[in-house]
Every structure is written in structure tokens, then in C-alpha cells.
XYZ file of C-alpha atoms in Angstrom:
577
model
C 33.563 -33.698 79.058
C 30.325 -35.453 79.400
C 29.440 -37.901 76.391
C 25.488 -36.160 76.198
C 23.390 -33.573 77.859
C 19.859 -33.403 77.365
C 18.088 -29.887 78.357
C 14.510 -28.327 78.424
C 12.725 -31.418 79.091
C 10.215 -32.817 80.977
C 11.425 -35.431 82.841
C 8.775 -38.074 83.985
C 11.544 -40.365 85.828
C 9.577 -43.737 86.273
C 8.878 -43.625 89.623
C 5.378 -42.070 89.256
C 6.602 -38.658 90.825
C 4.981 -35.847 88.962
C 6.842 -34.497 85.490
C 9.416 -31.558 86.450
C 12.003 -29.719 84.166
C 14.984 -30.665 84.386
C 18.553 -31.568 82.749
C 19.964 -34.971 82.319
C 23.946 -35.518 82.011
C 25.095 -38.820 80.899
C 28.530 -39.962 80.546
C 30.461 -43.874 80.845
C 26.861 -44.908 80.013
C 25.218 -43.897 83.475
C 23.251 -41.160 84.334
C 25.659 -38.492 86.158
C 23.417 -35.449 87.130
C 19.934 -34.229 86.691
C 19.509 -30.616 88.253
C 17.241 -27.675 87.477
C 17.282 -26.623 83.576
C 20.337 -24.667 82.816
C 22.774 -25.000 85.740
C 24.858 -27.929 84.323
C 27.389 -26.626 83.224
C 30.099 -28.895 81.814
C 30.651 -29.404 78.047
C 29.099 -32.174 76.503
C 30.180 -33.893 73.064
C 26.142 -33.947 72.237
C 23.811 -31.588 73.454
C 20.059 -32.548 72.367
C 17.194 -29.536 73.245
C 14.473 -31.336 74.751
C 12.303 -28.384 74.822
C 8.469 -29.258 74.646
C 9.802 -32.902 74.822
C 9.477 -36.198 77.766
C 12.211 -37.454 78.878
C 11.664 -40.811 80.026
C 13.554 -43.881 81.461
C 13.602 -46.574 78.672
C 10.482 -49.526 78.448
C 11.044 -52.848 79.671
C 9.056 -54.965 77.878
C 8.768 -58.571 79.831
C 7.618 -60.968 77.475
C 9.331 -60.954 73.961
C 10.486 -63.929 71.837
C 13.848 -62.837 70.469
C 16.182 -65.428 71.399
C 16.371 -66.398 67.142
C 15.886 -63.030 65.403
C 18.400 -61.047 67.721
C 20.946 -62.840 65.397
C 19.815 -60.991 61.957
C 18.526 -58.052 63.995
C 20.262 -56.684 66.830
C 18.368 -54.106 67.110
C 15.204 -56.258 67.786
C 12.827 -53.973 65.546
C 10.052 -52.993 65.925
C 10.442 -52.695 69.553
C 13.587 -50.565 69.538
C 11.859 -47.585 67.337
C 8.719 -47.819 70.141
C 11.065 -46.704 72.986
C 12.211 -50.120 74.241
C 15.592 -50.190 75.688
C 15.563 -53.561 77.618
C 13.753 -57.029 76.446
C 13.114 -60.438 78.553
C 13.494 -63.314 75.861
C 13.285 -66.931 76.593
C 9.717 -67.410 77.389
C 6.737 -70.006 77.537
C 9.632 -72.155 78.249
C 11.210 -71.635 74.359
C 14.792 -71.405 73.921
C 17.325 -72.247 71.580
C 20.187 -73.211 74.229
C 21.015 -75.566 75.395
C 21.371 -77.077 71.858
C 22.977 -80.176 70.373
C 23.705 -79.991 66.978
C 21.369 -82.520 66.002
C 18.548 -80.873 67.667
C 18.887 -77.886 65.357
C 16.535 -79.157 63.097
C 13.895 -80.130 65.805
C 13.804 -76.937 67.446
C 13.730 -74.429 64.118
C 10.077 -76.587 63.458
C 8.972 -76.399 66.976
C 9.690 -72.946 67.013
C 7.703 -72.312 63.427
C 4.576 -74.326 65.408
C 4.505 -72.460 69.014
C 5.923 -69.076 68.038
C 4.504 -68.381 64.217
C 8.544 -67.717 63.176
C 9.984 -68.532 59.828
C 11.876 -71.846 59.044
C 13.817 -70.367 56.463
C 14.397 -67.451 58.281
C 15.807 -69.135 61.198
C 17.714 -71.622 58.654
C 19.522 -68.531 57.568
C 19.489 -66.273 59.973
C 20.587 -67.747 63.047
C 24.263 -69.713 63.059
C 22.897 -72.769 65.329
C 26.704 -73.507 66.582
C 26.587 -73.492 70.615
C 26.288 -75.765 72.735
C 25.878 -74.341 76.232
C 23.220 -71.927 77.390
C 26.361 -69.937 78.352
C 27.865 -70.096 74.601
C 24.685 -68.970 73.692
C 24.915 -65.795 75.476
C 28.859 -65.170 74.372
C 27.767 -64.836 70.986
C 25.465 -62.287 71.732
C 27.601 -60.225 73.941
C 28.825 -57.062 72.141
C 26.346 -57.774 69.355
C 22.976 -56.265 70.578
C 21.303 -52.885 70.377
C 19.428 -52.782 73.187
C 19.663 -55.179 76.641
C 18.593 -58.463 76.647
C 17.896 -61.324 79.055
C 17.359 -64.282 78.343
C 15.214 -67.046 80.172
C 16.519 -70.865 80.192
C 13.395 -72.677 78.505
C 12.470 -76.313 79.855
C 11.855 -77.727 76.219
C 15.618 -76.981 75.612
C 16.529 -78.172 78.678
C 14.498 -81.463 78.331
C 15.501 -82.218 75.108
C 19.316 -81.494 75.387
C 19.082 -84.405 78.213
C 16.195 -86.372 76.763
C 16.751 -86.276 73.521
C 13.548 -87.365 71.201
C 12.404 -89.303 74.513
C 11.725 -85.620 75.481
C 8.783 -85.442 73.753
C 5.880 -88.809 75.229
C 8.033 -89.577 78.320
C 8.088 -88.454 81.959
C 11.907 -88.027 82.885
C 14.252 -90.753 84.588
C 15.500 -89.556 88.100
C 19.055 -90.142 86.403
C 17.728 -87.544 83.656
C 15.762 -85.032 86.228
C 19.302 -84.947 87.913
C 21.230 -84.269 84.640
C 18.731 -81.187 83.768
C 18.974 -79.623 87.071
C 22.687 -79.647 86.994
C 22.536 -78.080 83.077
C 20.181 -75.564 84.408
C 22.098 -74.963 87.022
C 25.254 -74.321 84.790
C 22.762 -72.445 82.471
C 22.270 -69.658 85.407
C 25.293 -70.007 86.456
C 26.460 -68.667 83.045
C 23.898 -65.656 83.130
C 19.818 -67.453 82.557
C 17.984 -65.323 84.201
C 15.972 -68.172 85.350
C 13.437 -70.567 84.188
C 10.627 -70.465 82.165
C 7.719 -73.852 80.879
C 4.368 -74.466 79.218
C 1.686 -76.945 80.119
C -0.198 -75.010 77.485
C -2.595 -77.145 74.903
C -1.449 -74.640 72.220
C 1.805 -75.480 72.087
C 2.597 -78.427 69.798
C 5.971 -78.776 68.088
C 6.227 -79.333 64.233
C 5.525 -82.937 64.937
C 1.597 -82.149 66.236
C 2.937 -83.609 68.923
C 2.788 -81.939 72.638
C 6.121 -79.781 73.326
C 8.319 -81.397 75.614
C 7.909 -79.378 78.671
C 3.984 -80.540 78.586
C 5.527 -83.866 78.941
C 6.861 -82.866 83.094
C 5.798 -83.988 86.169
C 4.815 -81.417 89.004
C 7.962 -82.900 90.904
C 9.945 -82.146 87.600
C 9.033 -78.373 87.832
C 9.275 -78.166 91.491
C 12.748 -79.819 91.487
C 14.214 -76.946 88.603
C 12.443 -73.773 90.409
C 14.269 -75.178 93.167
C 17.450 -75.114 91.385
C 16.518 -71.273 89.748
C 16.331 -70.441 93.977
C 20.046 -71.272 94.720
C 21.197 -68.498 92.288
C 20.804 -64.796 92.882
C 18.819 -62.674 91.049
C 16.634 -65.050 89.260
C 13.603 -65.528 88.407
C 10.776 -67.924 86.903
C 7.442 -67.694 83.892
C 5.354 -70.352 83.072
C 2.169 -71.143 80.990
C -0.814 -73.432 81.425
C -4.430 -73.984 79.270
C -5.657 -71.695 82.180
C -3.695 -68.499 81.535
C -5.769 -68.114 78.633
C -9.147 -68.123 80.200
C -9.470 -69.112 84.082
C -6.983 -71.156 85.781
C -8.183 -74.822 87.597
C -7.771 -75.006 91.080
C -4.712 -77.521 90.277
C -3.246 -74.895 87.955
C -3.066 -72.269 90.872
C -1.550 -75.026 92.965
C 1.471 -75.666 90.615
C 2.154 -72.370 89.949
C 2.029 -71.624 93.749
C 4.305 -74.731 94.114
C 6.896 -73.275 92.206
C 7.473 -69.518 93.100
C 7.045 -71.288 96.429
C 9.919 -73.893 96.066
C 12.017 -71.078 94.215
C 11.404 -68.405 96.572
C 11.387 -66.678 93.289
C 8.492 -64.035 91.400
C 6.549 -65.934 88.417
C 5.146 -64.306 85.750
C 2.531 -65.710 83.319
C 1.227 -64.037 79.832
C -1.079 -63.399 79.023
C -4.669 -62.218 81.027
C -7.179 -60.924 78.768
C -9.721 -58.446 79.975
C -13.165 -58.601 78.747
C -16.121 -56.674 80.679
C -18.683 -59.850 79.505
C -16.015 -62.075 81.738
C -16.117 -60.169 84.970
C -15.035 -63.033 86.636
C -12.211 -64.019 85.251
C -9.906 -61.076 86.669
C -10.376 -62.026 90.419
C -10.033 -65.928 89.621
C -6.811 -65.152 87.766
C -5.334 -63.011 90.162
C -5.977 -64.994 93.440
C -3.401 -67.285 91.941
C -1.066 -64.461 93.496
C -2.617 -64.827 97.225
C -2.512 -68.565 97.569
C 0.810 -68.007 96.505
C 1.328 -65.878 99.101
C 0.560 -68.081 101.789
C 3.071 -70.328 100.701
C 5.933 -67.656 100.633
C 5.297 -66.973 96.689
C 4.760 -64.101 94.045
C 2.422 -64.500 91.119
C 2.144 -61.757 88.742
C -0.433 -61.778 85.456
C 0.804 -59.670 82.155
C -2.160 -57.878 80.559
C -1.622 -55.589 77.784
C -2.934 -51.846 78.096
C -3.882 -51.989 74.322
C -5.659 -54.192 71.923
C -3.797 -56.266 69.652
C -5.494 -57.259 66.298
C -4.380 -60.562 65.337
C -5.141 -62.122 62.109
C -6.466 -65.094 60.969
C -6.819 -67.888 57.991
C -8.212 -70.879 57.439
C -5.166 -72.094 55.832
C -2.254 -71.508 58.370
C -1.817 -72.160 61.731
C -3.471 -69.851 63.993
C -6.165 -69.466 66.758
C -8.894 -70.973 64.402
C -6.930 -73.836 64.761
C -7.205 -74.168 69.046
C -11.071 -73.946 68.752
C -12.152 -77.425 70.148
C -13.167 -79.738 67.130
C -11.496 -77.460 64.395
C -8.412 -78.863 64.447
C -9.007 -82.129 62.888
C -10.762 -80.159 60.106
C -8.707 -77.320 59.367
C -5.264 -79.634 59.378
C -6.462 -82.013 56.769
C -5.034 -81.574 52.998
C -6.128 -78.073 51.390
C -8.790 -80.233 48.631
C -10.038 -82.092 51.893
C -10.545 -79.153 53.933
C -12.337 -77.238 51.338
C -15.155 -80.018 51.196
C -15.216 -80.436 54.918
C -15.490 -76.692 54.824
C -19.071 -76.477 52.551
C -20.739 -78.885 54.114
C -23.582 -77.233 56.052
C -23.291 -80.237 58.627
C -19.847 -79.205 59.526
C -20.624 -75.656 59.268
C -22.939 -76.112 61.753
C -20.571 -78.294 64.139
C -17.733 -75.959 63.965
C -20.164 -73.336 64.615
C -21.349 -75.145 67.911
C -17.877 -75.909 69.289
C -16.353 -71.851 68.506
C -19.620 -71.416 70.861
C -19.213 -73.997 73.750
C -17.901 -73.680 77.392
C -14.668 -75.506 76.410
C -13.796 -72.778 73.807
C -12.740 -70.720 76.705
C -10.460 -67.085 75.711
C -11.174 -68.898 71.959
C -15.250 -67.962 71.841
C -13.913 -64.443 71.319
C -12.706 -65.548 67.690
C -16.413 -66.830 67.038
C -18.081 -63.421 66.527
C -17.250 -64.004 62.589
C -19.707 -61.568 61.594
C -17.763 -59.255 62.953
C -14.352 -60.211 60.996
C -12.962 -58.159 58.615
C -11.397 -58.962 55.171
C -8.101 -58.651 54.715
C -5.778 -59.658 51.653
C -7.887 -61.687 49.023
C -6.412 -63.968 46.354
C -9.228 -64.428 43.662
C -11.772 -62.496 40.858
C -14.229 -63.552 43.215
C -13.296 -61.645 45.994
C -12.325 -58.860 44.279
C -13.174 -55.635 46.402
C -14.093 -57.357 49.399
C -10.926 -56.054 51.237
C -11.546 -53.744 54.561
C -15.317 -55.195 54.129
C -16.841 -56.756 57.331
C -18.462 -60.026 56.867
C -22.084 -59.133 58.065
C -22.657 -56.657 55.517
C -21.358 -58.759 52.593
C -23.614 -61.865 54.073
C -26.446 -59.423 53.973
C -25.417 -58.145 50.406
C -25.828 -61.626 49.271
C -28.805 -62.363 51.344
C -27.283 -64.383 53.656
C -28.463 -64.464 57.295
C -25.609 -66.647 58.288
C -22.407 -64.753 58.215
C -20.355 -67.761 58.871
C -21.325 -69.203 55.758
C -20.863 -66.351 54.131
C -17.388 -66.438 55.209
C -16.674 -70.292 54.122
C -17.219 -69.356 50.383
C -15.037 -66.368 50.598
C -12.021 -68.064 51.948
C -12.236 -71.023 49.704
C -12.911 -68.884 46.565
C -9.254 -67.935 47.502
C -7.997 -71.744 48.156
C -8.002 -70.790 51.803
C -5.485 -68.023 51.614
C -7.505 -65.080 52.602
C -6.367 -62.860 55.406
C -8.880 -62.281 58.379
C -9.026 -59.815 61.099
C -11.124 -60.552 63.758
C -12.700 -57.285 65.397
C -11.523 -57.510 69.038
C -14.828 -57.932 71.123
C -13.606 -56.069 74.530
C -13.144 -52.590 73.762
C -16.251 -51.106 75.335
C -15.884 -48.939 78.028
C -16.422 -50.837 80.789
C -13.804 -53.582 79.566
C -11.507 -50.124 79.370
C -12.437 -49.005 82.744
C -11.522 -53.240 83.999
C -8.305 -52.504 82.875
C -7.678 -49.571 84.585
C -8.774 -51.109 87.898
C -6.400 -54.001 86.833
C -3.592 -51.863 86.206
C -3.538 -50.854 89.863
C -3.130 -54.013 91.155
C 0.604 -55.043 91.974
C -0.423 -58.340 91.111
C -0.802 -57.942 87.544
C 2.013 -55.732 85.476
C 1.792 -54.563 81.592
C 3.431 -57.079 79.041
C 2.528 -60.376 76.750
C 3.727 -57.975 73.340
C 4.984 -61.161 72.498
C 7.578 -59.506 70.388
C 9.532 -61.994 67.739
C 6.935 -63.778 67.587
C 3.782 -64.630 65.386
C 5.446 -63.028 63.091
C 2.580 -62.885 60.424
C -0.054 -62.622 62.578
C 0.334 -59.784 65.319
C 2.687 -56.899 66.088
C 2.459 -56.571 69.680
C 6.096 -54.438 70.014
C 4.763 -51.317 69.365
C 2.542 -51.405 72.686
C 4.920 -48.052 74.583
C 3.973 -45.915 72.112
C 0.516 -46.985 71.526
C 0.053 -46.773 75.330
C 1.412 -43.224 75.883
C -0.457 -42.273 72.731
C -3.709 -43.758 74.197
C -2.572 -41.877 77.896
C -2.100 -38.270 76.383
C -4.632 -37.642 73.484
C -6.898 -40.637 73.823
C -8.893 -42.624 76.683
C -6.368 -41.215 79.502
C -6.893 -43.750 81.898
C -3.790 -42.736 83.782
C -1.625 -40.129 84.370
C 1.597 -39.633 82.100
C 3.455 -40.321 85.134
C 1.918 -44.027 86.030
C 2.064 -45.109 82.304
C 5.374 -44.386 82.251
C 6.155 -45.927 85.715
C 3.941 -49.529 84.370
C 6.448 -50.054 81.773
C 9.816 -48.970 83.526
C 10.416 -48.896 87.113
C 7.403 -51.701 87.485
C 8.798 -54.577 85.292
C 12.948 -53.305 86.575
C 11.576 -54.309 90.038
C 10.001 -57.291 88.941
C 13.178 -59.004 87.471
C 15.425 -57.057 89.777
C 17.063 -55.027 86.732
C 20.234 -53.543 88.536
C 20.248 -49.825 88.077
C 17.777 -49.563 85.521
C 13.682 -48.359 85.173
C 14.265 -44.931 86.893
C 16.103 -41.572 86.039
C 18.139 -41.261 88.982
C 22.189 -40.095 89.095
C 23.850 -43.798 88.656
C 21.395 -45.374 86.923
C 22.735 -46.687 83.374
C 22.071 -44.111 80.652
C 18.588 -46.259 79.454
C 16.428 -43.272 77.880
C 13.386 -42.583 75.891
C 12.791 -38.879 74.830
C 9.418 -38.272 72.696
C 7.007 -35.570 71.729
C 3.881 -36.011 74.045
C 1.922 -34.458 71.004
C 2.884 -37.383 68.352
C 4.215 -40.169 69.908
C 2.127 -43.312 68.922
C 2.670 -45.856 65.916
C 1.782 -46.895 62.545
C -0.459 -49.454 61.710
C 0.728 -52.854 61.293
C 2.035 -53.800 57.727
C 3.223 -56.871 55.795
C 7.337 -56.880 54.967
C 9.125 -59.603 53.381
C 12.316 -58.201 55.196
C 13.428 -61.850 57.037
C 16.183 -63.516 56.036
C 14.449 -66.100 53.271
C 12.561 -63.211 51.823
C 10.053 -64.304 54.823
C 7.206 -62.071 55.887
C 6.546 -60.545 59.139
C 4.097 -57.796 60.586
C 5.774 -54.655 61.711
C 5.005 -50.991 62.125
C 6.826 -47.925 62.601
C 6.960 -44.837 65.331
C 5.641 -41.129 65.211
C 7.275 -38.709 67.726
C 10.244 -40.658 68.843
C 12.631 -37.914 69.568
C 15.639 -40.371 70.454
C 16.464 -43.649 72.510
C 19.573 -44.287 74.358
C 20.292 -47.289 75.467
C 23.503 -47.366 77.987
C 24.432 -43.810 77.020
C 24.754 -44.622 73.222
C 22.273 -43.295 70.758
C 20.272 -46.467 69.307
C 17.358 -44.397 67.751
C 17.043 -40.886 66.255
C 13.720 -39.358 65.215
C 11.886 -42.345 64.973
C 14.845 -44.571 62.995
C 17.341 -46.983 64.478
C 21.123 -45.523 64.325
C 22.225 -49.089 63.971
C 24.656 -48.525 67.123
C 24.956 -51.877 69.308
C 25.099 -50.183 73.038
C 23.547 -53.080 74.552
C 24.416 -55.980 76.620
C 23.349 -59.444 77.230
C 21.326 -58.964 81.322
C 23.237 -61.756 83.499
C 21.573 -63.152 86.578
C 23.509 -62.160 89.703
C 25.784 -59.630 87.771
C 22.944 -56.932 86.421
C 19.849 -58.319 88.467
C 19.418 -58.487 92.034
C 17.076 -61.179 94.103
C 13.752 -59.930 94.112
C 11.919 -61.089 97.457
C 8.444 -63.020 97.090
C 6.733 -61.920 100.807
């Protein structure tokens, strides 16, 4: 008896071959048959009428951050409900194995700094009692809703050799031959590779630069080397340039090390903006020196815009502006007088402005911001309000100023949403060119991260949404095949990204009429009562995940049908030229 048969749908299989009707039998997990509607004809223990539904392979979404919150959630919601069946963790070179004990502490605060997650929630959420990358992923295994891989990040890695000297010091070649024999044993155990950051934006709890910022180019040469003597592996990295336009030394390294691995890299995240025409061909020529050498570069770019919200009083992109750090990191009472004085106004306006900004000028259209959550009398009714028209109510002409007094009538704790400045048409039409380009791939959701700042997880359904009734930049068929058989091939994902008879039983069935997603909204549903942005799905028939129902109109089932992705056992090598 098969285990489920799914009949009268449309299947749109992932490989960009045009939707057909068809039935799908699954059984033992895998995919056993798909034939013309009606002639399968053995009994099946569920039998779910697809008619006037897709039936879809299940999303791969490359770049999460779940490696903490797959602990309390399994299920890794939101991106479970939005048609996600498989998740790369482990990114931007952020793990939390290999661990010693006494590095718990370290790594829950650098984790709060670079990733926006919860100190209590990771406190309480997550049991911080491995030791090995390969401990890590034992505890997992059997435990997970969907299928997750997981990255080997070099700030782990350097400080489980390093210790504090991690973080200030370039490593011993004594200690650069301890971390490529841990990495090594970390792969060997199932990493599917290796991931770092060179990234100014990542500072751990200390203000101090993460410890990966702290390598050498040898350093990162000599691990990718190590990630190329195992099979099926893979490698992701970050530098100041992924966020705007890489330096000529930047493309070098990360040429370097696909090079010396003989391995794809991956880098998140390439924003497309029709006012920076240049930056899409600067970014994605990292891929052809690359080339030369024997290497793969890929860029993630999202198809959809992400709001992302801001204050003045947490940590946040306001923050990475040149020159508004120092200010916006002093004492609240401090701040606040920094904050109205027209001098400093005008500096901070000057710097959000300048060349050295870079991806950060976007955040400096503050006219343009919206009000979110307000704290005070004073402020009363400004909520969904954009700043220009309430610095023109008040006879303001400068809207920046305007904002100032808002957020410190609140003491700071006002809640701002920037209005993202690239979604004109022709920044639309960029992408689509972009999307065609086999050196750039969908991703960067981010998911598990930033918790209270962005929802990124809920890109699929967005997407398809946004394909069907909106801009439809691309055929049902390609959108589908971006986010499934694309990213499998790009990690080497054994048997999954495509409906075909074998493939593991990974499957995403929704009505083409509703499927999208709610907007964003504030839960305290963390462990620690700690907040996070999520959002729920519209149209989501059902999700399988290896044959086992993990989501049922538009709800998880709670069922734990995933496994942990081990390099070498569920991913293949993936050749660079």
C-alpha cells in the first residue's frame, strides 16, 4: 500500500519543464511514480485531491540562521508554513559547534550582536552541552521537521582552538594546524563545509571584531583547502563588499578560496537597485575571475523586498552608517543630547550621505520612513504616518529633524520602517535580468535571524504570489525551478529539488490563486517571553517533507520527518569548471 497519493494536480516538477497533470505516489519517503491522472492504481493510506492545485518540489532556502532556534522549534517557523522543506544553517561563518563549555557564554552575546537573536532565548532554549561539531548534529538527528544542513562557522572554529586570543590575534601555525584538523573532523562528522566573515558589521557582544575578521588570507586558504578533501562540500563567506561593491582584493580572496577548495562559494546578500547599475556586473565578475582559477562564485539576491525596521535605540543598520556609531552607542541620556543638537544633526546627516555609506545611503532617505510602534502622548497617532508629511504638518522642511524629536519623545524606543528605495520598475526589470544569470541564485532570507527586525522566511510564497497575480516576471515554472532544483544543484542535495520517481518525498502543494503571506507581526513566542517578527501563509495546501506530512492548510502538523543533510552521505561534489 503506498503511504500517500496525490491526484488532479498540476505538477510544476522543478526542472523548469512546463506544468502537466499528473499523479504523484509516495511511499518509504521517496517519490515512487508520477503517471498521467488516474492510472495509479494502488491503494494509498492518504489520498489528497489536488484538483485546481500545484504540486511542487519543496524550497530550498540557502541562507538561514537556525543552528540555535532549531532546538525550541523544530519545525523552524516561519519558513516551514511558506513551503520550505530543506534549510542551509551555519552561515556568515556563525555556529554554535564546536563549543567548549566555557565559551557558551561568549557565543550566546556574539550571536545577540551579529544575528539580532535573543540572549534569554538562547539561555533557555538551546541545551549548550556538545562539544564536537559532530555532537552537535547527533542531537539534532531525529528531532527536526524539515532537513537541515549545517555549515562549520570559522568563529567557532577559531575560538574552540584560540580561545579569547581568537578575537585581536592572527593564529599560531601550531593553532592554524589544530583548526584544520577540527574542521576536518567537523566534515568528517557531516559540516557541509565552511563558512567566514571579514564583514565590518559583525562585532561580537564585546564591540569587538568577530573572530573570523581576525584571519589571515593563508588562514582561509589553508581551511577551504581542508573543506576540498571531503566530498560533497561546500564553502560561504562575507566581506564589507558583499554589501555594496566588492574591492579588487575582495574578489581575489574569494577567488582564492573556491579556487584552493575546488569547491562553489556562495555570498549573501546582492542588493539590486536601478540608481546602482553598476554594481550588478562588478559583483558578479567575482564569479569569472574565479573561473579562471578553477572556481565558482555565486551571489544570493532576494526576488522580493524585505522591510526591515529600525530604532535609534537598538542595534541595527542605523548603527553601520559611518560616524553614527559612536553616537548612537553612548548611554540613552547622552544620546538624546547628542541627538538635538543641530551640529550633529547635520554631521550624521552628511555621513548617511557620503561615498563610504555604501548599501547604507539607502537607509538615509528618512523622509521617506514610516512610523511604527510609538511609546509616548506625544506621538500619539503618528503610527503608519510617513515622516515628510508630519515634518510638513509641523512646518518643518527638514524631515530628519523632524524625526529626532519623535524618537526621543519616546526615549528612543520608537519603531521605524524605512520605505525600501528600489522598487521601481526598472530595479524590478534588473532583477529579472539577474535572475537569469547562473551566477547569482535566490536566497539571503536570513531566516533565524534579526529576529525583531525582518522576516525574510516567508520569501516562497511571497515570490510565487508576486509570479502568478502580481509583476510576473517569470514563468510559474522558473520560479519554482530558482528555489528548488537551482539551490539542490548548488549544494549537491542528493535526490532532492525535482519531482522525479526516487527522489525523497520533499513536496509543496498550494493554490496558485492564494498562495502568498501575511504581513510581518510582533510575537513574544521565544523562549524568555522574547519577541520576534513572523508571519503566516495563505493557500498552503500541504508540505511533505520526506513523505511525512509537516504542514496542512497553511499550519504545521508538528510531525518531525526531517533529517540532519550530511556531507558525503546526502550531498554529492558539485564541480566548480
Amino acid at each position: 500500500m503506498l503511504d500517500h497519493l496525490i491526484t488532479g494536480g498540476t505538477v510544476v516538477d522543478g526542472t523548469g519543464a512546463p506544468p502537466r497533470p499528473a499523479d504523484i505516489a509516495v511511499s518509504g519517503g521517496r517519490i515512487v511514480a508520477i503517471a498521467e491522472p488516474g492510472t495509479i492504481t494502488d491503494a494509498a493510506a492518504d489520498t489528497l485531491d489536488a484538483t485546481g492545485l500545484v504540486v511542487a518540489p519543496g524550497i530550498i532556502d540557502p541562507h538561514t540562521h537556525y543552528d540555535a532556534q532549531i532546538f525550541w522549534d523544530p519545525h523552524v517557523s516561519p519558513s516551514n508554513v511558506h513551503g520550505v522543506t530543506s534549510v542551509v544553517s551555519g552561515n556568515c561563518g556563525f555556529t554554535i559547534a564546536p563549543l567548549r563549555s566555557e565559551d557558551a557564554a561568549y557565543t550566546r552575546e556574539m550571536l545577540a550582536s551579529v544575528e539580532g537573536m535573543s540572549v534569554a532565548a538562547l539561555e533557555e532554549g538551546v541545551p549548550w552541552d556538545w562539544h564536537t561539531f559532530g555532537d552537535y548534529l547527533d542531537k539534532l538527528e531525529g528531532n527536526v521537521g524539515v532537513n537541515a544542513g549545517f555549515l562549520v562557522g570559522h568563529c567557532a572554529l577559531r575560538r574552540y582552538v584560540m580561545g579569547e586570543a581568537a578575537v585581536g590575534n592572527e593564529a599560531t601555525p601550531e593553532q592554524l594546524e589544530e583548526m584544520k584538523r577540527v574542521l576536518a573532523e567537523s566534515i568528517a562528522a557531516g559540516g557541509l563545509g565552511f563558512s567566514t566573515t571579514l564583514s565590518r558589521t559583525h562585532s561580537d557582544g564585546d564591540g569587538q571584531p568577530v573572530a573570523s575578521r581576525w584571519a589571515t588570507t593563508e588562514e582561509l586558504v589553508a581551511l577551504c583547502t581542508v573543506v576540498g578533501e571531503h566530498e560533497g562540500t561546500t564553502l560561504e563567506g562575507m566581506t564589507d563588499g558583499c554589501l555594496d561593491r566588492f574591492s579588487d582584493d575582495e574578489i581575489d580572496l574569494f577567488a582564492s578560496m573556491t579556487a584552493a577548495a575546488r569547491r562553489p562559494l556562495n555570498w549573501n546578500v546582492m542588493t539590486i537597485d536601478s540608481k546602482e547599475p553598476g554594481r550588478i556586473p562588478r559583483q558578479l565578475s567575482a564569479h569569472d575571475v574565479a573561473a579562471e582559477r578553477g572556481g565558482r562564485i555565486v551571489a544570493l539576491t532576494l526576488p522580493v523586498q524585505v522591510p526591515m525596521n529600525m530604532s535609534f535605540l537598538n542595534h541595527c543598520g542605523l548603527f553601520l552608517i559611518p560616524g553614527w556609531g559612536e553616537i548612537l552607542r553612548l548611554p540613552v541620556p547622552e544620546r538624546i543630547a547628542k541627538l538635538q543638537d543641530p551640529e550633529v544633526q547635520a554631521f550624521m546627516l552628511e555621513r548617511a550621505a557620503s561615498d563610504e555609506a555604501g548599501v547604507f545611503k539607502r537607509l538615509a532617505a528618512f523622509g521617506d520612513y514610516v512610523i511604527g510602534d510609538t511609546y509616548s502622548a506625544a506621538n500619539e497617532g503618528l503610527k503608519g504616518r510617513r515622516v515628510a508629511d508630519i515634518a510638513a504638518e509641523r512646518g518643518s522642511e527638514d524631515p530628519f529633524a523632524t524625526l529626532v524629536d519623535i524618537v526621543v519623545a519616546d526615549d528612543l524606543r520608537t519603531i521605524l520602517w524605512p520605505i525600501p528605495p528600489d522598487g521601481d520598475d526598472a530595479s524590478w526589470e534588473l532583477r529579472r535580468q539577474t535572475w537569469a544569470d547562473d551566477r547569482a541564485m535566490l536566497g539571503g532570507s536570513d531566516a533565524g535571524a534579526h529576529l525583531d527586525r525582518m522576516c525574510g522566511a516567508p520569501f516562497p510564497t511571497r515570490f510565487l504570489a508576486d509570479t502568478l497575480r502580481g509583476r510576473k516576471l517569470v514563468s510559474l515554472e522558473r520560479a519554482v525551478q530558482l528555489m528548488t532544483e537551482v539551490p539542490a544543484r548548488l549544494f549537491g542535495l542528493r535526490d532532492r529539488g525535482t519531482l522525479v520517481e526516487g527522489a525523497f518525498a520533499d513536496i509543496f502543494v498550494f493554490d496558485p490563486e492564494t498562495v502568498g503571506a501575511e504581513h510581518a507581526t510582533l510575537v513574544h513566542d521565544l523562549p524568555g517571553d522574547s519577541p520576534r517578527l513572523t508571519a503566516g501563509a495563505h493557500g498552503v495546501r500541504r508540505v511533505y517533507v520526506n513523505g511525512v506530512v509537516a504542514v496542512e492548510d497553511n499550519e504545521a502538523t508538528g510531525s518531525l520527518g526531517g533529517t540532519v543533510l550530511r556531507s558525503g552521505r546526502d550531498t554529492d561534489t558539485v564541480a566548480t569548471s
